[in-house]
PDB file of C-alpha atoms in Angstrom:
ATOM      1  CA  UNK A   1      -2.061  16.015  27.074  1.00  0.00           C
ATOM      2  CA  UNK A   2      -2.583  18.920  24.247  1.00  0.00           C
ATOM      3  CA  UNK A   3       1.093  18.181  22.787  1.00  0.00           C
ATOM      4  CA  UNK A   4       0.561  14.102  22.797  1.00  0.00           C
ATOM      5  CA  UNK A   5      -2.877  15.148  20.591  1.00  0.00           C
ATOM      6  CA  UNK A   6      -0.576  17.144  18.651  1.00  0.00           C
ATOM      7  CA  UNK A   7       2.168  14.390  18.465  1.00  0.00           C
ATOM      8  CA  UNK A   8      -1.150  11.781  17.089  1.00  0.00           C
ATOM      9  CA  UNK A   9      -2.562  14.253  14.650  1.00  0.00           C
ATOM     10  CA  UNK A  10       1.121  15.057  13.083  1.00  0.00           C
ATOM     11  CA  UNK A  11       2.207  11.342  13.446  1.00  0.00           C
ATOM     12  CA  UNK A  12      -1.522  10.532  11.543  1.00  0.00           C
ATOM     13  CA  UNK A  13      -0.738  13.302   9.012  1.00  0.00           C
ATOM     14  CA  UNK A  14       2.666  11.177   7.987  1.00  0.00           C
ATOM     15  CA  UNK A  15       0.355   8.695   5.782  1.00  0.00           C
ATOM     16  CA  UNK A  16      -1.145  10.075   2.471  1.00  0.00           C
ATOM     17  CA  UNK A  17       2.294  11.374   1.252  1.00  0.00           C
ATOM     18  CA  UNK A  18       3.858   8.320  -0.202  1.00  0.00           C
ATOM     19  CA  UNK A  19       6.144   6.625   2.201  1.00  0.00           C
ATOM     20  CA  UNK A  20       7.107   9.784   4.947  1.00  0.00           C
ATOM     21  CA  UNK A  21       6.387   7.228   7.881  1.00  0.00           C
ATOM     22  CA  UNK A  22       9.012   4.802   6.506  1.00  0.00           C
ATOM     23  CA  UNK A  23      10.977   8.106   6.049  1.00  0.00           C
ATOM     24  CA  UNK A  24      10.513   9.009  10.020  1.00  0.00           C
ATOM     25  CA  UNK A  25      11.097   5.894  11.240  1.00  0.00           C
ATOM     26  CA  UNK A  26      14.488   5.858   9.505  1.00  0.00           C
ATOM     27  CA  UNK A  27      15.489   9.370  10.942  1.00  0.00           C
ATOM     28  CA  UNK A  28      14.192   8.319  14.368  1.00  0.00           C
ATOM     29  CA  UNK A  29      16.530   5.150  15.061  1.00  0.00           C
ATOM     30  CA  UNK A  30      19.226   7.621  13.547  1.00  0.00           C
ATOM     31  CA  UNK A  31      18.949   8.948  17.316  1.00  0.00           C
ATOM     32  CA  UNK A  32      19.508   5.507  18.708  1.00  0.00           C
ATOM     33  CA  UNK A  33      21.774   2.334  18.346  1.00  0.00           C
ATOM     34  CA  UNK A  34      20.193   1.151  14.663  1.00  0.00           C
ATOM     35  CA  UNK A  35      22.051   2.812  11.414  1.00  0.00           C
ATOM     36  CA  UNK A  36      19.628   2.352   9.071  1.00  0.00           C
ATOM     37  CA  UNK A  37      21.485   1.286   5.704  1.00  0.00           C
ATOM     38  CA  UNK A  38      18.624   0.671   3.197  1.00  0.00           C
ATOM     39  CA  UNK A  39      15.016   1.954   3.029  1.00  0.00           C
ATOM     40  CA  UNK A  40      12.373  -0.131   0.832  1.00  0.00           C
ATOM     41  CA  UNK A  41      14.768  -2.500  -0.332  1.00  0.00           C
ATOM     42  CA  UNK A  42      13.936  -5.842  -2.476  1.00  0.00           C
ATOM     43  CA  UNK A  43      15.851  -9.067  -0.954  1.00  0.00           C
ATOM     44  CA  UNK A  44      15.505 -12.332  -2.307  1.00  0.00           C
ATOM     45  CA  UNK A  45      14.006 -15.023   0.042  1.00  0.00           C
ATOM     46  CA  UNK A  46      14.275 -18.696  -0.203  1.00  0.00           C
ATOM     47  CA  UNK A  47      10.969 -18.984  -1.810  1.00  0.00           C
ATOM     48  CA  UNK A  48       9.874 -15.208  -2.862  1.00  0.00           C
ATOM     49  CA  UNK A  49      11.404 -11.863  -3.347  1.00  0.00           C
ATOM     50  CA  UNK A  50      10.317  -9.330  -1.012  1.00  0.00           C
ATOM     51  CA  UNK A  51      10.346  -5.452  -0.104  1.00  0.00           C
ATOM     52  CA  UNK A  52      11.756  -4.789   2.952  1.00  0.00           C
ATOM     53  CA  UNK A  53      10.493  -0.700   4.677  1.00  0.00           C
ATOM     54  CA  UNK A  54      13.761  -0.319   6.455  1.00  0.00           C
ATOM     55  CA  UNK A  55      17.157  -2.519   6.937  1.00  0.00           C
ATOM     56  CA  UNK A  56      19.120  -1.444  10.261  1.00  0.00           C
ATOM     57  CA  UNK A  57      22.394  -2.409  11.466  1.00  0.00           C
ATOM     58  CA  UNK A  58      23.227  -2.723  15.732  1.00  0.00           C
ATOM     59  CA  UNK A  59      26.590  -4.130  16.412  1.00  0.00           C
ATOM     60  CA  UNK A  60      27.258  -5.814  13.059  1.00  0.00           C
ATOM     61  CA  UNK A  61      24.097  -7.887  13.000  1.00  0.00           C
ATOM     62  CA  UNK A  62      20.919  -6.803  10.590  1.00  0.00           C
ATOM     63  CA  UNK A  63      17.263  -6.337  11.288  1.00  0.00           C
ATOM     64  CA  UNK A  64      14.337  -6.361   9.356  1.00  0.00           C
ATOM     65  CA  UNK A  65      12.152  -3.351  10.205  1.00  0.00           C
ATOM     66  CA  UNK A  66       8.212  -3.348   9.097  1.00  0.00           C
ATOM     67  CA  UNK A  67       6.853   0.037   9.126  1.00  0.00           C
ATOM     68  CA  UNK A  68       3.447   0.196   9.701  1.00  0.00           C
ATOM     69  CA  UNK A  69       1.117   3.335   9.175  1.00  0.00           C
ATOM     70  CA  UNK A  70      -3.179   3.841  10.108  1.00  0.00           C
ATOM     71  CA  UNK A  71      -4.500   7.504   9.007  1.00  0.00           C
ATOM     72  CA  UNK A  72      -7.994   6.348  10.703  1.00  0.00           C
ATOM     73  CA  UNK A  73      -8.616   6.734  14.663  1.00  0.00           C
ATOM     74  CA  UNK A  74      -9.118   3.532  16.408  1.00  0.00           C
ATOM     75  CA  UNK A  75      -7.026   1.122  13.973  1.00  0.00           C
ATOM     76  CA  UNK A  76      -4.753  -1.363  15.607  1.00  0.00           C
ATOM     77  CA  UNK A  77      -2.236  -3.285  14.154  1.00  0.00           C
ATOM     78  CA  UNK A  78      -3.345  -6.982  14.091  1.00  0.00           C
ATOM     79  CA  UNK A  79      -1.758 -10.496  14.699  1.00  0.00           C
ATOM     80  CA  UNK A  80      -2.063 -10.170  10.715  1.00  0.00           C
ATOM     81  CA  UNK A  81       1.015  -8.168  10.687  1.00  0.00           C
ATOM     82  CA  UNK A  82       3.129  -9.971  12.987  1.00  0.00           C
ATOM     83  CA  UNK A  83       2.417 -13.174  11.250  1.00  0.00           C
ATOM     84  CA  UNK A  84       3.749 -11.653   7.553  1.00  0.00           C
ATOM     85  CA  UNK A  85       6.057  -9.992   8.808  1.00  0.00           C
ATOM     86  CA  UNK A  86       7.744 -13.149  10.609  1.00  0.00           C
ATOM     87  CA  UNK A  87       6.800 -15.478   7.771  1.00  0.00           C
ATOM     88  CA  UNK A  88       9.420 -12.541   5.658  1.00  0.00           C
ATOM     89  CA  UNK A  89      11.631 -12.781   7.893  1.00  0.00           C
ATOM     90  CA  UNK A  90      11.727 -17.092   8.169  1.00  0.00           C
ATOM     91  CA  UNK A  91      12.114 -16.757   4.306  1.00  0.00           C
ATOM     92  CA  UNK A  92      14.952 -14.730   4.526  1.00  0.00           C
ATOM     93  CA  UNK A  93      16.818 -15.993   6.905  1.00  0.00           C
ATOM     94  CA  UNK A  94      19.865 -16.235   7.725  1.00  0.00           C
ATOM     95  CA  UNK A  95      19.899 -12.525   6.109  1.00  0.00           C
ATOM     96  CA  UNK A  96      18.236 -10.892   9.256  1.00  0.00           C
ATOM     97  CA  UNK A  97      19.321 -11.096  13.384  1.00  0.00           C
ATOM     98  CA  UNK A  98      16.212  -9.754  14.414  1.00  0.00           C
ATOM     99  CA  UNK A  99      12.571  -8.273  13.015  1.00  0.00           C
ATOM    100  CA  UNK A 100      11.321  -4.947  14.032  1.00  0.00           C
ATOM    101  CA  UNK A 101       7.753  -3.803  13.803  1.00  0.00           C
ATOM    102  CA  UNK A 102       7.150  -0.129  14.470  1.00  0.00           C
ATOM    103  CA  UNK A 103       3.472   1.946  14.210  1.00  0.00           C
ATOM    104  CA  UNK A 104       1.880   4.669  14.936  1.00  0.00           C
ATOM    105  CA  UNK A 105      -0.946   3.140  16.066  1.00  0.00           C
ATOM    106  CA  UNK A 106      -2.057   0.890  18.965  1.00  0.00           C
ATOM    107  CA  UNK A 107      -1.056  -3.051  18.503  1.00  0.00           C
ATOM    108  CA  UNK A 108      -3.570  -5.906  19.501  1.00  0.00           C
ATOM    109  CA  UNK A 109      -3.022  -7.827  22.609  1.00  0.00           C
ATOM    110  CA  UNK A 110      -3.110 -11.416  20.119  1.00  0.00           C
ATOM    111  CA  UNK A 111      -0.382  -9.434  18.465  1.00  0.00           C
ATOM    112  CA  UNK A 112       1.786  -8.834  21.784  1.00  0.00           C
ATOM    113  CA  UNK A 113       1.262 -12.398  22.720  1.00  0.00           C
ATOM    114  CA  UNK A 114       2.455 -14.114  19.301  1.00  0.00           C
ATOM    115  CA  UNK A 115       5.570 -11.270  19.191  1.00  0.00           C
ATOM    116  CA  UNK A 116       6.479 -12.033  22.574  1.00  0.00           C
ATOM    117  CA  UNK A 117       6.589 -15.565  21.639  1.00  0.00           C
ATOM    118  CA  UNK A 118       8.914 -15.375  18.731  1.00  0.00           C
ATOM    119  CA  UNK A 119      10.803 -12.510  19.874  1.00  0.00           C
ATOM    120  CA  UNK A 120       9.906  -9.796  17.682  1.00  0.00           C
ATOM    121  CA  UNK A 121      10.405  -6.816  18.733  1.00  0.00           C
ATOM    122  CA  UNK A 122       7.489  -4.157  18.397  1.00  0.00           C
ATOM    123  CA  UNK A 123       7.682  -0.043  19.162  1.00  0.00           C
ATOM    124  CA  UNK A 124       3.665   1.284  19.062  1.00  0.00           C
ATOM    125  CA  UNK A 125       1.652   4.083  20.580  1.00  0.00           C
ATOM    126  CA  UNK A 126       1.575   3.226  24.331  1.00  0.00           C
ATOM    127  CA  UNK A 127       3.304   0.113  24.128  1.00  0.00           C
ATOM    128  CA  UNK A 128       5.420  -1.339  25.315  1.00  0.00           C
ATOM    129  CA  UNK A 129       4.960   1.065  28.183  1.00  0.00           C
ATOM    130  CA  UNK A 130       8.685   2.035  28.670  1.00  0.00           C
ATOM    131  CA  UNK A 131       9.546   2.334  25.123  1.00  0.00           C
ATOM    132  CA  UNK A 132       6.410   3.167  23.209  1.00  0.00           C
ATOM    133  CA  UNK A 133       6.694   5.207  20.221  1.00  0.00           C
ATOM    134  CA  UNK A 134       5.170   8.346  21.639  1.00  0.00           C
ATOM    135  CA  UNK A 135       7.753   8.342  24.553  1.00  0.00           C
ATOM    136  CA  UNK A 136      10.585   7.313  22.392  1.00  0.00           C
ATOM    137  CA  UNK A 137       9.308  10.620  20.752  1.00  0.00           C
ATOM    138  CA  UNK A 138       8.966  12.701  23.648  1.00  0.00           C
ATOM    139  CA  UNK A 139      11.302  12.342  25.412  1.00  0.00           C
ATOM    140  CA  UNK A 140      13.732  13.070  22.784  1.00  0.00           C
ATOM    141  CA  UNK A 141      11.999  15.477  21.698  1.00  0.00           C
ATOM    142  CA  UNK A 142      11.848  14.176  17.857  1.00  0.00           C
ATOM    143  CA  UNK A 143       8.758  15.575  16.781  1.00  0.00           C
ATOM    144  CA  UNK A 144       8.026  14.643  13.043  1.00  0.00           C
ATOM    145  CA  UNK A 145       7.978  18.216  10.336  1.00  0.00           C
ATOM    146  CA  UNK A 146       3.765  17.654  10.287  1.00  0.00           C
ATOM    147  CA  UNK A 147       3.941  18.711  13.527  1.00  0.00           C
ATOM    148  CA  UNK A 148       4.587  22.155  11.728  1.00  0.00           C
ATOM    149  CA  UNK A 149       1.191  22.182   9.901  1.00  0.00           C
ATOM    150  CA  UNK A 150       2.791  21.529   6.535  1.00  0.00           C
ATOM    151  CA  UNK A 151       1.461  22.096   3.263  1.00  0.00           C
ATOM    152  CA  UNK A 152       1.307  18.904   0.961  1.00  0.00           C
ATOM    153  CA  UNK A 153       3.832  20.326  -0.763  1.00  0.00           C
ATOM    154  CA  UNK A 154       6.096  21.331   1.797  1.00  0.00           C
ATOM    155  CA  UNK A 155       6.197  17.620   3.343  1.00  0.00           C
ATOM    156  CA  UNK A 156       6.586  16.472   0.276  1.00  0.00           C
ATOM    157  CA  UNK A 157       9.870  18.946  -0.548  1.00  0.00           C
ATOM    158  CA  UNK A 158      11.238  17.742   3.382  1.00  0.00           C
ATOM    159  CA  UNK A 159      10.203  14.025   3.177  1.00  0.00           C
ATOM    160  CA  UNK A 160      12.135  14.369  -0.082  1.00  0.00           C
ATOM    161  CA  UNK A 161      15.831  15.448   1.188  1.00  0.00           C
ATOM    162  CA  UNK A 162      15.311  13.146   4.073  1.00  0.00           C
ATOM    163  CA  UNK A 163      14.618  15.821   6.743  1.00  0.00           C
ATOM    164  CA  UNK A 164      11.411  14.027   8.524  1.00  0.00           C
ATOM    165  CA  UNK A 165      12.596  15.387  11.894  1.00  0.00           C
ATOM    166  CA  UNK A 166      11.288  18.810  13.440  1.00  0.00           C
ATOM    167  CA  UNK A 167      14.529  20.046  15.516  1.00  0.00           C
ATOM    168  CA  UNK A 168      16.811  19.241  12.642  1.00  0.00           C
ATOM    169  CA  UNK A 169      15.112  22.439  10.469  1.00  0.00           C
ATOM    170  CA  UNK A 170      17.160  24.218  13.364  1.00  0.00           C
ATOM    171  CA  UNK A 171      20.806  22.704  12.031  1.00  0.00           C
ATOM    172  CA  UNK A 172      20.241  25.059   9.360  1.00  0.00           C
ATOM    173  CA  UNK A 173      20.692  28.814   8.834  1.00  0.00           C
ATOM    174  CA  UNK A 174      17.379  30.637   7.257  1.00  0.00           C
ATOM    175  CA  UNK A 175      19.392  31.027   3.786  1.00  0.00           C
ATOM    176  CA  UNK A 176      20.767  27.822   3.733  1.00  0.00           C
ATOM    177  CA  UNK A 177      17.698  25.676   3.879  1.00  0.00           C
ATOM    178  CA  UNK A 178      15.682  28.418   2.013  1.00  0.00           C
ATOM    179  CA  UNK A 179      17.663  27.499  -0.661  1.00  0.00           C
ATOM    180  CA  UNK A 180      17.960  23.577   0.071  1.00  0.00           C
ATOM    181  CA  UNK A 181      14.008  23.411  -0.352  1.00  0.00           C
ATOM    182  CA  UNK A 182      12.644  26.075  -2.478  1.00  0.00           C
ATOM    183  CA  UNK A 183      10.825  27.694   0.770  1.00  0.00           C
ATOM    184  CA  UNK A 184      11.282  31.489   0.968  1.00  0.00           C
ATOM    185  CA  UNK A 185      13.526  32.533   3.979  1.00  0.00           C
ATOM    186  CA  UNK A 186      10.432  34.290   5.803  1.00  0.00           C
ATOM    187  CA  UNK A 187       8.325  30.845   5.463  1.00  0.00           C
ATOM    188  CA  UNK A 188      11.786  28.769   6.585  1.00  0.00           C
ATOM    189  CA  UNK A 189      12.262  31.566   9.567  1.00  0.00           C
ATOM    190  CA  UNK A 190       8.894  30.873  10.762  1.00  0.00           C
ATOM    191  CA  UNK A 191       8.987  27.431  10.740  1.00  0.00           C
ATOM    192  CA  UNK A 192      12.371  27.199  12.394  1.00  0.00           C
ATOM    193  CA  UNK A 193      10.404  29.689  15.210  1.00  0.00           C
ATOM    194  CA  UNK A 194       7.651  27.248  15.656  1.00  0.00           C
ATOM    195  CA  UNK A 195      10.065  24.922  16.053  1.00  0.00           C
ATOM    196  CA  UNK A 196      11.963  26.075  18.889  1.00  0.00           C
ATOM    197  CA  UNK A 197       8.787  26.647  21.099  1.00  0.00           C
ATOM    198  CA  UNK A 198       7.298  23.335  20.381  1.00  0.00           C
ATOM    199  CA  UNK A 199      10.470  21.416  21.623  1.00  0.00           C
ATOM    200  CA  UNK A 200      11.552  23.973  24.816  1.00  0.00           C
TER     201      UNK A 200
END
């Protein structure tokens, strides 16, 4: 229970720098079947042009991912969401195979119902209960960096060269990614020590 508080606190923390959820998201489905190939990307709809968070690809067809990120406890994503979200992907259609809504928060039950209806597909904490993001998380042990306690400016410096993922400080030697981010070696030794006990 202490390391899925952990896991909500670092997953919170992910907000205030700019677009680092977006940024985690796309490292996560790097782990699964979706190759992301575009992050905040404009496409032209029928009637208006829009931003998409994330574009991934599954067995030559597209999706539409909506990435979705609360800093305040309690928040859950609304019907709201799923509505815009499916009205973006309607307007660009035939463009997309599928729309994807992932958050870190909890998602309302008039927001199950309508996605369940229209068959988009939704990853959020505790739901659904096989897949949620937290065990999606756990389980593969992809911890985002702000489980590390970050500085500002040190999530800022990883979010930046697209390292949003804990274990992959570890693909690293100390010198190597010392020198990839500006960290000294002792600060990039210690993190990479942390590291290894939070995912054993």
């Amino acid at each position: 229970l202490h390391q899925r508080y952990r896991l909500k606190e670092a997953i919170m923390q992910l907000g205030p720098s700019g677009f680092a959820f977006e940024n985690y998201v796309a490292d996560l489905l790097k782990y699964y079947d979706l190759q992301v190939s575009g992050i905040r990307v404009k496409i032209s709809g029928q009637c208006a042009l829009h931003e998409i968070d994330l574009i991934g690809i599954s067995n030559s067809k597209q999706f539409m991912i909506e990435c979705k990120h609360n800093s305040h406890r309690g928040t859950y994503v609304g019907l709201k969401v799923a509505l815009y979200t499916h009205a973006r992907f309607l307007d660009t259609s035939p463009k997309f195979s599928g729309e994807i809504i992932f958050c870190n928060t909890k998602i309302s039950e008039n927001a199950k119902q309508y996605a369940k209806c229209i068959g988009q597909q939704v990853f959020s904490w505790r739901y659904p209960s096989e897949k949620s993001l937290e065990k999606i998380i756990e389980q593969n042990k992809l911890y985002p960096i702000t489980i590390l306690n970050l500085s500002p400016k040190e999530l800022e410096i990883f979010s930046g060269i697209g390292m949003m993922i804990a274990k992959d400080l570890l693909e690293y030697d100390e010198a190597k990614l010392s020198k990839k981010t500006s960290l000294s070696v002792k600060r990039i030794y210690n993190l990479q020590t942390l590291v290894k006990k939070i995912i054993q």
